Tab-separated table of C-alpha atoms in Angstrom:
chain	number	residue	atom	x	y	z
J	537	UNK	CA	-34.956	4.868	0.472
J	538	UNK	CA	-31.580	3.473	-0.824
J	539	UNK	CA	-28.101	4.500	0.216
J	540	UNK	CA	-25.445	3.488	-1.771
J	541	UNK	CA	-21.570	2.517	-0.727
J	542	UNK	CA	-19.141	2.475	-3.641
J	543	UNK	CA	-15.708	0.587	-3.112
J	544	UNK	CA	-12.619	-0.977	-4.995
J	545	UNK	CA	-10.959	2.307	-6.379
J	546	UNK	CA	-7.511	3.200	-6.383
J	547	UNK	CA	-4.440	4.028	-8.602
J	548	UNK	CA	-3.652	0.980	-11.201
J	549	UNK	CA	-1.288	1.498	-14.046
J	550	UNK	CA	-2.679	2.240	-17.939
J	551	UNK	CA	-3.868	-1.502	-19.083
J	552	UNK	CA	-4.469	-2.151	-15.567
J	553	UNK	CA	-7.714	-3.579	-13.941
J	554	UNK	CA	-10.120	-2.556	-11.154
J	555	UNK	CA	-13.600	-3.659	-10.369
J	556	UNK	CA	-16.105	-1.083	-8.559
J	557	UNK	CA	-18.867	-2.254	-6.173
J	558	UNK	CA	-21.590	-0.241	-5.130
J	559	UNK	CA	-23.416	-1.529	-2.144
J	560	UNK	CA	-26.924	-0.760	-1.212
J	561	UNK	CA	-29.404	-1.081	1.231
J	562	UNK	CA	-32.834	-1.949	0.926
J	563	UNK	CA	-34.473	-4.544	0.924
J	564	UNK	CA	-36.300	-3.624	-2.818
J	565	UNK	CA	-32.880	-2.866	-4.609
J	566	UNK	CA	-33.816	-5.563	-7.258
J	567	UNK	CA	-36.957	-3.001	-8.011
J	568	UNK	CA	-33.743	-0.106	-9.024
J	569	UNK	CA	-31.916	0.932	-12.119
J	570	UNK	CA	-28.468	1.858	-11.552
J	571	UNK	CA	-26.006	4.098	-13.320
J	572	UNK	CA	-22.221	4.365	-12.717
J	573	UNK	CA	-21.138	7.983	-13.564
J	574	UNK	CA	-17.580	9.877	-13.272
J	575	UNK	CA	-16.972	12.819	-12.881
J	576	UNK	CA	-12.891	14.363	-13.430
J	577	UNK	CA	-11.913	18.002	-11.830
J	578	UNK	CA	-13.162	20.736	-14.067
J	579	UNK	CA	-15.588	18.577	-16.252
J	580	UNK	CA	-19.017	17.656	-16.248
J	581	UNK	CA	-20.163	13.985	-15.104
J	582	UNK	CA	-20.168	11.548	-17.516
J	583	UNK	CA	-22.154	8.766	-17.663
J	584	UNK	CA	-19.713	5.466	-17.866
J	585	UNK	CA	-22.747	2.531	-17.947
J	586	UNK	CA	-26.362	1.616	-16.558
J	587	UNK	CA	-27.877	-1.699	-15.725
J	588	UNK	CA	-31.768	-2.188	-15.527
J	589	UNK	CA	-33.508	-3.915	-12.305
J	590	UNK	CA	-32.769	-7.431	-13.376
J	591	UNK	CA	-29.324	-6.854	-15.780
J	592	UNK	CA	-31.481	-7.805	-18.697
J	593	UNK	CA	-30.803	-4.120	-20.024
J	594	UNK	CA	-27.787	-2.825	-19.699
J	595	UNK	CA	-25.670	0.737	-21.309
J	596	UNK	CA	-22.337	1.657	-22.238
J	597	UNK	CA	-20.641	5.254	-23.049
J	598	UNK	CA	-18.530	5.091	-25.674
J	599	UNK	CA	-15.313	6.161	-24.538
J	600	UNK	CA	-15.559	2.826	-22.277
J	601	UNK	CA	-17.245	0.288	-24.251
J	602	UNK	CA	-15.505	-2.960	-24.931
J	603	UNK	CA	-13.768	-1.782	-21.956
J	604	UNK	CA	-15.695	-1.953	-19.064
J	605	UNK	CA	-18.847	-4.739	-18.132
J	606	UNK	CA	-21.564	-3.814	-15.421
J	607	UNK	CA	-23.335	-6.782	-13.889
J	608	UNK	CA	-25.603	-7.046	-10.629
J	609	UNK	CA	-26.253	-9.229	-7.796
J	610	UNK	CA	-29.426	-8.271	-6.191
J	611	UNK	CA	-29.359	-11.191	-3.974
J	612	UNK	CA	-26.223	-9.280	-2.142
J	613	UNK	CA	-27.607	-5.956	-3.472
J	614	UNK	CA	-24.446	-5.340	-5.091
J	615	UNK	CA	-24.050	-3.297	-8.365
J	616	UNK	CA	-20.312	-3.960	-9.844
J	617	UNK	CA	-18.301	-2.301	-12.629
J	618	UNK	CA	-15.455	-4.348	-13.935
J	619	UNK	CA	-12.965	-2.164	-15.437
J	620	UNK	CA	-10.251	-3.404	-17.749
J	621	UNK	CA	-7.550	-2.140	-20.195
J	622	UNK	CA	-7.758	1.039	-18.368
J	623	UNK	CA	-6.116	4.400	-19.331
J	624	UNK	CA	-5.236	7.694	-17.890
J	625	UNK	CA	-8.387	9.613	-19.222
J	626	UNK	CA	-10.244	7.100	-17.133
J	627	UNK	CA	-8.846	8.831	-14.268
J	628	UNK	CA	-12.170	10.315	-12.004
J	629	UNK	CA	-14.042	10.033	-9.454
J	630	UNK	CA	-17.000	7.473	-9.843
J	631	UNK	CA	-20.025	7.128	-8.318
J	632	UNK	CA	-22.985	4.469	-8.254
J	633	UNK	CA	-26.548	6.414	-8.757
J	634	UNK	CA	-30.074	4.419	-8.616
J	635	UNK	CA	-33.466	5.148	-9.900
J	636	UNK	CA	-36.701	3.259	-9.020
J	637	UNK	CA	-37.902	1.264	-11.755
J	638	UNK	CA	-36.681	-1.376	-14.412
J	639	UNK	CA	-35.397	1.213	-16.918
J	640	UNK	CA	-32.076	2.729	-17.050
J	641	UNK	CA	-31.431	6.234	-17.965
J	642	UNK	CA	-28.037	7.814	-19.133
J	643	UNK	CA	-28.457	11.209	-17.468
J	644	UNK	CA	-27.711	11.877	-13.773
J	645	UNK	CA	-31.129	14.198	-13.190
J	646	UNK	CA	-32.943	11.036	-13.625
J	647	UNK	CA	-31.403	8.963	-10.159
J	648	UNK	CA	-32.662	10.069	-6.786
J	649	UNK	CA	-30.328	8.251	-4.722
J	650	UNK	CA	-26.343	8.687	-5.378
J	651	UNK	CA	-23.062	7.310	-3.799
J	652	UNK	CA	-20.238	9.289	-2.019
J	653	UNK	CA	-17.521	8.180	-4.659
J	654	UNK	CA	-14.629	6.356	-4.999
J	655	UNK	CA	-11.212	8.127	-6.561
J	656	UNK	CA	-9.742	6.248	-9.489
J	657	UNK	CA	-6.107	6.921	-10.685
J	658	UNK	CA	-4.754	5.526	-13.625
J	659	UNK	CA	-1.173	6.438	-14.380
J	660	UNK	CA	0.874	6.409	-17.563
């Protein structure tokens, strides 16, 4: 099994930066895909990027592309999400979701193990 910590939200200003980590445990996280996904109050969750087991592969959505990077450690089994030039429809909660495997997948059914969230704000 794999539990997952996600960190590093908070309110920024629009153009602002923040970087997400998502911290798991495990000793076999390299063997994991991982998806960030947020999810904002009365919509569905949206897939925001995905990263295969070695960050060979990774996936963007397209309302953050050019935007945002993903990029893994596994040697500190650490999943981050750099987000830059951010704006107020960025504004959710986000959460850190992992799959065993290499491949990553862009829809939340396919993770087995998710994250407890972490709010970001981004004012105007």
């Amino acid at each position: 099994q794999v539990q997952l910590v996600e960190s590093g939200g908070g309110l920024v200003q629009a153009g602002g930066s923040l970087r997400l980590s998502c911290a798991a445990s495990g000793r076999t996280f390299s063997r994991y895909a991982v998806g960030w996904f947020r999810q904002a109050p009365g919509k569905e969750r949206e897939s925001v990027a995905a990263i295969n087991w070695n960050g060979g592969s990774t996936y963007y959505g397209d309302s953050v592309k050019g935007r945002f990077t993903i990029s893994r450690d596994n040697a500190k089994n650490t999943v981050f999400l750099q987000m830059n030039s951010l704006k107020p429809e960025d504004t959710a909660v986000y959460y850190c979701a992992a799959v065993y495997g290499s491949n990553w997948y862009k829809t939340p059914l396919n993770y087995n193990y998710w994250g407890q969230g972490t709010q970001v704000t981004v004012s105007s």
